[in-house]
XYZ file of C-alpha atoms in Angstrom:
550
model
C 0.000 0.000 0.000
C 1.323 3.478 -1.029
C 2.013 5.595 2.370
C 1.222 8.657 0.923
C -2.484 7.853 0.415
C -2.542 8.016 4.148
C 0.097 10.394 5.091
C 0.238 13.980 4.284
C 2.715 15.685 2.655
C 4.864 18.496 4.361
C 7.593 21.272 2.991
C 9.388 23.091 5.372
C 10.273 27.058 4.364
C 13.266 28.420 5.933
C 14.109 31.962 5.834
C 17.539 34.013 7.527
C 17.928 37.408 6.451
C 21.080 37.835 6.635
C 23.409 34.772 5.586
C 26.603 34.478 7.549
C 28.972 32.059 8.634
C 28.475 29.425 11.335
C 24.689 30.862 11.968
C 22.595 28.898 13.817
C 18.962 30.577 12.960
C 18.651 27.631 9.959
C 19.023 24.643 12.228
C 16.721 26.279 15.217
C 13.824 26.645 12.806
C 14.280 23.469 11.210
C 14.473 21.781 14.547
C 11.506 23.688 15.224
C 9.384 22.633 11.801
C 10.685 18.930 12.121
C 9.065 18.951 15.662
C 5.651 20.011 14.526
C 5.833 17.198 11.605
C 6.269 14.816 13.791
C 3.834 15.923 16.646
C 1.342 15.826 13.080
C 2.270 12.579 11.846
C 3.516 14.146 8.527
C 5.873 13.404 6.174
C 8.306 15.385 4.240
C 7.920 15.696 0.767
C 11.582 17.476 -0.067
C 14.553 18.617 1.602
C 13.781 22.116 3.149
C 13.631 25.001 0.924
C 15.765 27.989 2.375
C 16.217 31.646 1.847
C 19.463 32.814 3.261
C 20.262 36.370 3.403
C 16.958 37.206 1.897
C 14.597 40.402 3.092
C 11.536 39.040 4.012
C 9.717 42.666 2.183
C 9.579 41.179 -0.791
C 8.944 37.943 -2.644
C 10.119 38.359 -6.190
C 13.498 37.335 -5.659
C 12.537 34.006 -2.982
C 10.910 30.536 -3.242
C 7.720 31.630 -2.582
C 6.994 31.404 -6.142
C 8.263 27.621 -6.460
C 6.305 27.090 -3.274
C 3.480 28.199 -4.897
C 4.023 26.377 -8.409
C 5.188 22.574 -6.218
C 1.158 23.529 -4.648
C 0.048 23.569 -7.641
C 1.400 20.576 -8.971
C 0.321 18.866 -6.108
C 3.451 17.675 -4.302
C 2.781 18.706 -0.928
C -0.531 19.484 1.162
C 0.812 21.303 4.774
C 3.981 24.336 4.477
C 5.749 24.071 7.891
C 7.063 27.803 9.136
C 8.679 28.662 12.001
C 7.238 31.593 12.579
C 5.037 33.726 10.576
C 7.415 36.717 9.825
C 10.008 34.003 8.403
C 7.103 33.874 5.513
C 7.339 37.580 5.141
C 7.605 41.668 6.396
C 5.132 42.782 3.806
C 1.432 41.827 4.984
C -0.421 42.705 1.746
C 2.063 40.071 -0.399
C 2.194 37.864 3.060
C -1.850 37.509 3.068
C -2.380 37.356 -1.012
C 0.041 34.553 -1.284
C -1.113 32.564 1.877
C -4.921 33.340 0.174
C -2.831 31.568 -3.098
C -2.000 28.707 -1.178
C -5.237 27.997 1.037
C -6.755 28.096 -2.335
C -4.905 25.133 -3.754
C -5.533 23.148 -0.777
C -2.297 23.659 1.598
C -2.558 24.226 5.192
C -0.128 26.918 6.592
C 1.383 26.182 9.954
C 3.962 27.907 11.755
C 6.413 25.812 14.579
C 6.059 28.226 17.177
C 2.756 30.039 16.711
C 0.690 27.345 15.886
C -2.735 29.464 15.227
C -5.477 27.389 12.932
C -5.960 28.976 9.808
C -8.989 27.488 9.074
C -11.103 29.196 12.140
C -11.871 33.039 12.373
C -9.864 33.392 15.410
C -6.998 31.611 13.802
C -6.778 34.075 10.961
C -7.355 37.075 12.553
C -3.923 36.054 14.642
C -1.978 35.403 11.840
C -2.723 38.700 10.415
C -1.973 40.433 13.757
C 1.588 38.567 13.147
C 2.195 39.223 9.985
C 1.392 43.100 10.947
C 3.244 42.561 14.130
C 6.444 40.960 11.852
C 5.858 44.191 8.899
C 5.907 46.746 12.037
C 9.469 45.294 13.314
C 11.142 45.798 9.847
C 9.884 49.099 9.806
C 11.435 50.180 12.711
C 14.436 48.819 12.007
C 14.497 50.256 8.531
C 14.430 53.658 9.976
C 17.061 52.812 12.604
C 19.321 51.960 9.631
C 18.267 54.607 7.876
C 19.779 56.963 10.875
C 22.779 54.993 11.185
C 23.709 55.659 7.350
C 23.286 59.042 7.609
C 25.751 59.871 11.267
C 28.235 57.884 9.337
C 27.788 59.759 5.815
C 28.495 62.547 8.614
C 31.187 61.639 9.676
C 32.924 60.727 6.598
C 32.670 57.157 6.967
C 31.005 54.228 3.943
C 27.471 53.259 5.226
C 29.265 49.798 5.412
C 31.524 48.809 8.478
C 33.530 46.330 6.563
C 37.133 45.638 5.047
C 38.121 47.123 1.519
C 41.084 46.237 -0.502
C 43.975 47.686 -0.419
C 43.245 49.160 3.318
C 43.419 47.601 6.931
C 41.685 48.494 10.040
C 44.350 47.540 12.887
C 47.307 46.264 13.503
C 46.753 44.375 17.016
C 42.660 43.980 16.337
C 41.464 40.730 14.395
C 40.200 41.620 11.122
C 36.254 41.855 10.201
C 34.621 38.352 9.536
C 31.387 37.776 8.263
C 28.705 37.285 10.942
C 30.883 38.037 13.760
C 30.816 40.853 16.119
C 34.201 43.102 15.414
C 36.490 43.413 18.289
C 37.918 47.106 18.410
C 40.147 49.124 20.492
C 40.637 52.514 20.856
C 43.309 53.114 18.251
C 40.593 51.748 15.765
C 37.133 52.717 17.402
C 36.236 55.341 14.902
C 36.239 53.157 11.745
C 39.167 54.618 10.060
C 40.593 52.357 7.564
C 44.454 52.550 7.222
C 46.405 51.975 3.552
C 47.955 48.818 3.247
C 51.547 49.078 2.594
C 51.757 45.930 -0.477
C 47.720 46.457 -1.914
C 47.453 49.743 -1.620
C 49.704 50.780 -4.461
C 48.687 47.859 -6.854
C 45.125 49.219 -6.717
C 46.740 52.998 -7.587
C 48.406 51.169 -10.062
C 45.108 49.388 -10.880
C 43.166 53.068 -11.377
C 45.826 54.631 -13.809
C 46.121 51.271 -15.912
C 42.235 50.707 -16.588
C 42.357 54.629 -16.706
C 44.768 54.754 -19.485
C 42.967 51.523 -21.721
C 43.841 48.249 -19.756
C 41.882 45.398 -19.579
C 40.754 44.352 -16.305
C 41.751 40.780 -17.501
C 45.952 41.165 -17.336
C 45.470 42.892 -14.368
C 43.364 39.990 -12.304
C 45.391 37.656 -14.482
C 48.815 39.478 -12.943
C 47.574 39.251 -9.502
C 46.136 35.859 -9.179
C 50.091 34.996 -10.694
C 51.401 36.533 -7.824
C 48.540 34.982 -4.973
C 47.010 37.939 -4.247
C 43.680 38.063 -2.935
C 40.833 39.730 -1.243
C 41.194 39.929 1.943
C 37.876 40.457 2.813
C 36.763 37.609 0.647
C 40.218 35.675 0.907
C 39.210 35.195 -2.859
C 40.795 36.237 -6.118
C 40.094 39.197 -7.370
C 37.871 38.533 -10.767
C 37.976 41.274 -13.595
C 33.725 42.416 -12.608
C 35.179 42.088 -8.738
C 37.845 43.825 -9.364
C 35.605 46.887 -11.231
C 33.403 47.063 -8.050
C 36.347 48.028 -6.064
C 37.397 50.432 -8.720
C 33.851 52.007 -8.842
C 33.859 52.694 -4.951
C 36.395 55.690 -5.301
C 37.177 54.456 -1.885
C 40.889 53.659 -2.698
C 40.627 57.455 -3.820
C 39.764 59.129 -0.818
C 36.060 58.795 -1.426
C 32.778 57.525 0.376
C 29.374 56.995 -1.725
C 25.952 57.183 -1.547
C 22.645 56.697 -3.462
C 20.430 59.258 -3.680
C 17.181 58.486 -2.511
C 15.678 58.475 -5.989
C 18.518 55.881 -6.664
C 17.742 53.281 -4.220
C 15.191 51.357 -6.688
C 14.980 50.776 -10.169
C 11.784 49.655 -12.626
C 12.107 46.128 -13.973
C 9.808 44.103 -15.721
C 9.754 40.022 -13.811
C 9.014 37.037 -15.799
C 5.689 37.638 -16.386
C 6.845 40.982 -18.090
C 4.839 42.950 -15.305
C 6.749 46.173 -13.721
C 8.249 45.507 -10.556
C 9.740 48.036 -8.134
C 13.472 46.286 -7.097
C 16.635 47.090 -5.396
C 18.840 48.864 -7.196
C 22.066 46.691 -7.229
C 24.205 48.637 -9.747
C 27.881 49.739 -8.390
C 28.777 51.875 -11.319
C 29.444 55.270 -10.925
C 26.611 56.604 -12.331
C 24.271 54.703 -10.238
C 25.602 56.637 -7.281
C 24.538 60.416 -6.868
C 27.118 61.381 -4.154
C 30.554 60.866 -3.836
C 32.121 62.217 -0.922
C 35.488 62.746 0.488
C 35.949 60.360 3.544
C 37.719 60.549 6.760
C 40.707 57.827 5.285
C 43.661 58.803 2.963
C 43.386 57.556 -0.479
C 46.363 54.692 -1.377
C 48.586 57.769 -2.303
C 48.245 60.410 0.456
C 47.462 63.161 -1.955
C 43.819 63.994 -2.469
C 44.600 66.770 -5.258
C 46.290 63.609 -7.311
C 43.761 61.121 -5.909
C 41.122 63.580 -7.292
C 42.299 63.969 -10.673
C 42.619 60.375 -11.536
C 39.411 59.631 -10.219
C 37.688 62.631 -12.549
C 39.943 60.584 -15.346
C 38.599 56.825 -14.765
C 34.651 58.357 -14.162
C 35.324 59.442 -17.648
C 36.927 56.241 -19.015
C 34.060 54.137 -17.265
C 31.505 56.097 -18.809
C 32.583 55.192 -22.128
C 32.863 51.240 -20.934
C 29.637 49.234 -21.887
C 27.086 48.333 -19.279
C 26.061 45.115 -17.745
C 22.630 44.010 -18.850
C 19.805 45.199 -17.065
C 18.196 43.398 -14.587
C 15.090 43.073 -17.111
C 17.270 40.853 -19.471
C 17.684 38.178 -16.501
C 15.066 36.475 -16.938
C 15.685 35.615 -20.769
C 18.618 33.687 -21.732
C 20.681 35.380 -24.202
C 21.889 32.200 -26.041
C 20.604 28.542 -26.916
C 23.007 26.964 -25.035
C 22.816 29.755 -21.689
C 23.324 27.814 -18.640
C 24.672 24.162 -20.097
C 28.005 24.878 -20.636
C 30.625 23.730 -18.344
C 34.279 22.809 -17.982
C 35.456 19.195 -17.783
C 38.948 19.960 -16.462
C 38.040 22.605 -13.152
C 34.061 21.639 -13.139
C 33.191 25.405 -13.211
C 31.208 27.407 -15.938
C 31.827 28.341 -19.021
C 30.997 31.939 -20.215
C 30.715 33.734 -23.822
C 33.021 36.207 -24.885
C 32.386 38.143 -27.901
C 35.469 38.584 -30.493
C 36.786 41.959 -31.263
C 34.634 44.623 -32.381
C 36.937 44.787 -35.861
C 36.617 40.956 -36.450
C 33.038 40.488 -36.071
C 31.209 39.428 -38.451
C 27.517 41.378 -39.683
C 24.845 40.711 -36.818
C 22.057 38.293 -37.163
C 18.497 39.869 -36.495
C 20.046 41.769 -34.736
C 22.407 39.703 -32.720
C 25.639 39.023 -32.427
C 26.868 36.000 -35.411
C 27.065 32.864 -33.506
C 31.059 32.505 -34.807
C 31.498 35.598 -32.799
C 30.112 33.967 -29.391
C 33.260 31.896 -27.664
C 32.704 30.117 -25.267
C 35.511 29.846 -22.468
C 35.731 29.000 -18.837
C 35.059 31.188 -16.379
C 38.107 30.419 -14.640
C 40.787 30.704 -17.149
C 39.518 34.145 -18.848
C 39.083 35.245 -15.246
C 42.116 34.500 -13.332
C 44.484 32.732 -16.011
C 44.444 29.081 -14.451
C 42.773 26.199 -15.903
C 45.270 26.043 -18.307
C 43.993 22.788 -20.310
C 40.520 24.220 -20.755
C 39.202 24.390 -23.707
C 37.003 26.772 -26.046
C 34.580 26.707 -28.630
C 31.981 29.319 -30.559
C 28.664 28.889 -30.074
C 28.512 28.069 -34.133
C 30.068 24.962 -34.005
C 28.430 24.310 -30.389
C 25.370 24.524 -32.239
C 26.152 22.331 -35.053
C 26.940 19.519 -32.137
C 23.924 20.082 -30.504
C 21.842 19.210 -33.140
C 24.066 16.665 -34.709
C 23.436 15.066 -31.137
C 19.801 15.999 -31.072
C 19.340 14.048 -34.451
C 20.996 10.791 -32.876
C 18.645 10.967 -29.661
C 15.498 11.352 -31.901
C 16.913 8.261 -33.234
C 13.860 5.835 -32.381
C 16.057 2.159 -32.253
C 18.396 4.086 -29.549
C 16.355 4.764 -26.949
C 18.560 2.463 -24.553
C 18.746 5.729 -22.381
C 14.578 6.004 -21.755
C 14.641 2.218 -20.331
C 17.634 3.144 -18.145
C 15.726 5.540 -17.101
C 12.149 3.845 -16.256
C 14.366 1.019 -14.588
C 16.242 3.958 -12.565
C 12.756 5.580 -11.228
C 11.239 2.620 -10.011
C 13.797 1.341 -8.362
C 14.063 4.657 -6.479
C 10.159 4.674 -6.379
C 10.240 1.320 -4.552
C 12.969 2.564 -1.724
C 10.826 5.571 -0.975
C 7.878 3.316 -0.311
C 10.026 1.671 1.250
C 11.446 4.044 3.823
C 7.679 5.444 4.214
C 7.096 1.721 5.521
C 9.577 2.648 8.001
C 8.412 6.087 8.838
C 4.639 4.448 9.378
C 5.930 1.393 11.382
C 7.799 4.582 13.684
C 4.630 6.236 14.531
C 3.227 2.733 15.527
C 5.956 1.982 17.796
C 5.859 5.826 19.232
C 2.003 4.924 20.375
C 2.711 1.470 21.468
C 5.252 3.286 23.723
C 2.998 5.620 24.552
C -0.081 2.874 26.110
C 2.650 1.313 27.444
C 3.719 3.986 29.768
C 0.180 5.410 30.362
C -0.356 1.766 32.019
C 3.018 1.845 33.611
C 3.955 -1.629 32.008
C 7.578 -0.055 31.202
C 9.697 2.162 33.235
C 9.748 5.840 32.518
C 13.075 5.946 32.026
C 13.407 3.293 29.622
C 10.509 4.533 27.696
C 12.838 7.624 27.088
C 15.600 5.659 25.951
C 13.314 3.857 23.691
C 11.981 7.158 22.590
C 15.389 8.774 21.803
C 16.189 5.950 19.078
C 12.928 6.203 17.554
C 13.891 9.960 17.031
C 17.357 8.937 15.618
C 15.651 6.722 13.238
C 12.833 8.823 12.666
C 15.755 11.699 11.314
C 17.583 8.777 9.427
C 14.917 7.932 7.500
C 13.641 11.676 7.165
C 17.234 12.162 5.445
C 17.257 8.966 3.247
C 13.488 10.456 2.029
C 14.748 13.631 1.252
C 17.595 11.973 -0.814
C 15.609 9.651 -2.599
C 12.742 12.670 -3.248
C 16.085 14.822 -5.088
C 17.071 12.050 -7.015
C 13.890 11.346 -8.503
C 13.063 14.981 -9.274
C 16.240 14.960 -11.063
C 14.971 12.246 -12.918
C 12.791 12.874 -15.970
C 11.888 10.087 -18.784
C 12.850 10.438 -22.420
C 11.264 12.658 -24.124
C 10.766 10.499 -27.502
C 11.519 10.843 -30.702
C 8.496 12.304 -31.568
C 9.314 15.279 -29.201
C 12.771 15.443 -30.175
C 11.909 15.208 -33.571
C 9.443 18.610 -32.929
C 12.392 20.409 -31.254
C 14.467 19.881 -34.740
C 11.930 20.753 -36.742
C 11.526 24.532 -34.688
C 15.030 24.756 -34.694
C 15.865 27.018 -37.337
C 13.253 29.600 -36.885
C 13.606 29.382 -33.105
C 14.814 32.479 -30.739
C 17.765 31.632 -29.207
C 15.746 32.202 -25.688
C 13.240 29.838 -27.052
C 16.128 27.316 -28.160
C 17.468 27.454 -24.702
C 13.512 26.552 -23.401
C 13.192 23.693 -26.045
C 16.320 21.875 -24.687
C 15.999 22.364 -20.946
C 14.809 19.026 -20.260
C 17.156 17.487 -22.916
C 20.216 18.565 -22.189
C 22.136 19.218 -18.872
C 25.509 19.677 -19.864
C 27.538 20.391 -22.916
C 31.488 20.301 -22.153
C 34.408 21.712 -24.134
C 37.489 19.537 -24.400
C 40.500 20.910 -25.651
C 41.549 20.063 -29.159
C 42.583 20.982 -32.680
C 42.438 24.620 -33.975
C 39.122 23.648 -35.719
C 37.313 23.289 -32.365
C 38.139 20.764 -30.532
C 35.439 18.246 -29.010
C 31.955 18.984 -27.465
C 29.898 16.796 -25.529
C 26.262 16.234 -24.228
C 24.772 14.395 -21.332
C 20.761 14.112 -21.259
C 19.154 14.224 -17.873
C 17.468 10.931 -19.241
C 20.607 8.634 -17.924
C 24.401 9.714 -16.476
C 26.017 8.501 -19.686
C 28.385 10.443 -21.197
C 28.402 11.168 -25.663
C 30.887 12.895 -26.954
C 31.478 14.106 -30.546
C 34.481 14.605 -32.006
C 35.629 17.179 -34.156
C 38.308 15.298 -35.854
């Protein structure tokens, strides 16, 4: 007998809003939500879904939209919270998308103010939380909002963190992420202090990119010699190593958005207008820069000045990033498959010189112009046996590989596949079994203490390795749940066949939709001049096709 015809289907949504190293908020609430699932006899349908370091005022950048769409679907019938503010700080979009959800069915519960949704009472308190939760963030929005402005006073960034090419005391430990900083009175006020080794490289960095130098020698140079961030201990990556340009902090300067400046007009998936955060570091973006309390890297703010009047004009002329309405839309068929066999990173696309390209097509670049390279060789200069390839000849593959799959006497990967579910379908009934026969035991124990036929203390050591099990099992489920979502069966010939036949006349956006659930991976091998080797693996089985260019 299926479990789940019996058993009712939990996800629990985590939210921190501010991500940080060795937190403990995530393992409180889900210690908290795992406690009400079993108190419920529920079972989890998924891992927990968690938004770290997300606000909770708005929702267009969390999971409550893949909470809504799993509802939808069906795959889940209670959403375990631990409390009601982790599900958001905004009531109107807090109530409209808990209306969304009671509306498909799904019972909202929260760990630690468990109020029943389904009574008058019970919503009336959850709105009184969620108003409660919205009145909180406004205070401490305005506290903020203070704080910024005595330190734009005082000359100091509205940040109290590290910046390269500066240090903020000798005998202090340095800033780290999520813990408190230790000061003393040499460093109380927040003065950073030049570094004597990065301070001139990133002087040196300002006149180079001022005078026509690719960020890319420059990150390439450093990562040669080891340096890094220090407040990331990461290498410094050509867009990383702009944002510390764009500061003007290494210049003397402090910045600040003008209020008009804080958010931007974007369009989501949907195409609807959002209002959004305005995440842009260029210059532009920033309507006051301000000479700070710390020396620039040179000592001389006349010199310091100049420069920085030079590179504002230099960086005006530089292209911009694409807007935050274009991130929704894949700019090329093969946006978000490609990937390095040698470091296992990414792969990005590079466009060749502006005097080598070739005429645009409708309007966009000519797919022999589009390279693809990793990320971590045109970034930093290792991955030295990486390969590269334009998206042309990427293309070509694709299909070529396309062609083979809509192949109908190879279809040796779609019975893999079916063999592959059930199996996995068969352990998760499995371990549901398990999770059933748990509960049994738990209220065996239970009438067995309530007649006193077994010591109390024994009961709780019988208790405690039902609960060890109970989180063994929980784990396996999870595991086997992410497996099989990851699982999808062949498409067929006949669909494969359809995505060929739109091929040519397809978008690349809409080439990039056709083969999402066909291809996971493409990988560029290094090769001959001509372009080396390219690869595919389907999500339909974990073998591995290449085709070579020889």
């Amino acid at each position: 007998m299926n479990v789940r015809l019996r058993m009712r289907r939990a996800v629990i949504y985590i939210r921190v809003s501010v991500a940080r190293e060795e937190m403990i908020s995530p393992e409180l609430q889900e210690h908290q939500c795992r406690g009400l699932v079993d108190r419920e006899e529920l079972v989890l349908a998924r891992a927990p879904l968690m938004d770290l370091g997300k606000s909770g005022r708005g929702f267009s950048d969390r999971q409550i939209a893949e909470i809504i769409a799993m509802a939808e679907r069906g795959e889940f019938e209670v959403l375990v919270l631990w409390v009601w503010s982790r599900f958001g700080r905004n009531t109107l979009e807090s109530l409209q998308n808990l209306d969304r959800l009671t509306e498909l069915g799904v019972e909202v519960r929260a760990a630690k103010e468990d109020f029943d949704g389904r009574t008058v009472i019970g919503r009336f308190a959850i709105r009184q939380m969620l108003n409660i939760a919205e009145l909180f963030s406004d205070q401490l929005s305005e506290t903020w909002k203070e704080t910024i402005a005595r330190r734009r006073r005082r000359g100091l960034p509205h940040a109290n963190q590290g910046r390269f090419g500066y240090y903020r005391c000798g005998t202090c430990p340095p800033k780290k992420r999520g813990v408190p900083l230790e000061t003393c009175p040499k460093c109380r006020e927040g003065v950073l202090k030049v570094e004597r080794d990065l301070g001139p490289r990133l002087w040196d960095a300002y006149e180079r990119v001022t005078d026509g130098v690719n960020t890319v020698s420059i990150t390439h140079e450093w990562y040669a010699a080891g340096i890094t961030d220090p407040v990331t201990d990461k290498p410094v990556t050509p867009a990383h190593l702009y944002d510390i340009l764009d500061s003007g902090f290494g210049l003397g300067l402090v910045r600040y958005r003008l209020p008009e400046q804080l958010h931007v007009l974007a369009r989501d998936k949907e195409g609807v207008p959002q209002k959004r955060r305005n995440r842009s570091r260029r210059p532009e973006q920033f309507g006051l820069y301000l000479p700070g309390r710390h020396e620039p890297v040179t000592g001389d703010r006349a010199t310091a000045e100049h420069l920085w009047d030079r590179y504002t004009a230099r960086r005006g002329t530089m292209p911009q990033r694409p807007t935050i309405d274009d991130r929704h839309r894949p700019r090329y068929s093969v946006s978000g498959r490609m990937g390095c066999p040698y470091c296992q990173g990414a792969m990005q696309p590079l466009l060749r010189a502006k005097k080598k390209r070739r005429p645009p097509v409708n309007g966009r670049p000519h797919p022999f112009d589009v390279t693809w390279r990793c990320r971590n060789r045109a970034d930093l200069g290792n991955c030295p046996d990486s390969g590269y390839g334009n998206l042309e000849h990427i293309e070509t593959r694709v299909v070529a590989w396309l062609r083979q799959q809509a192949d109908p006497a190879d279809l040796s990967d779609g019975h893999e596949t079916a063999e592959a579910q059930a199996d996995l379908a068969l352990r998760e009934v499995a371990v549901q079994a398990e999770l059933k026969e748990l509960i049994s035991q738990e209220a065996v124990l239970a009438d067995a203490v309530a007649s006193r036929a077994i010591d109390y203390q024994a009961a709780q050591r019988k208790k405690l390795r039902i609960d060890q099990h109970r989180t063994e099992l929980t784990e396996k489920l999870g595991e086997l749940e992410s497996a099989l979502a990851k699982l999808r069966p062949h498409p067929g010939p006949a669909a494969i066949a359809a995505v060929l036949a739109a091929w040519d006349d397809a978008s690349p956006d809409r080439r990039n939709l056709m083969i999402k659930d066909i291809v996971r991976v493409i990988t560029v091998y290094k090769g001959r001049a001509s372009l080396l080797r390219t690869s595919t693996r389907s999500l339909v089985s974990g073998s591995h096709r290449g085709v070579s260019d020889k």
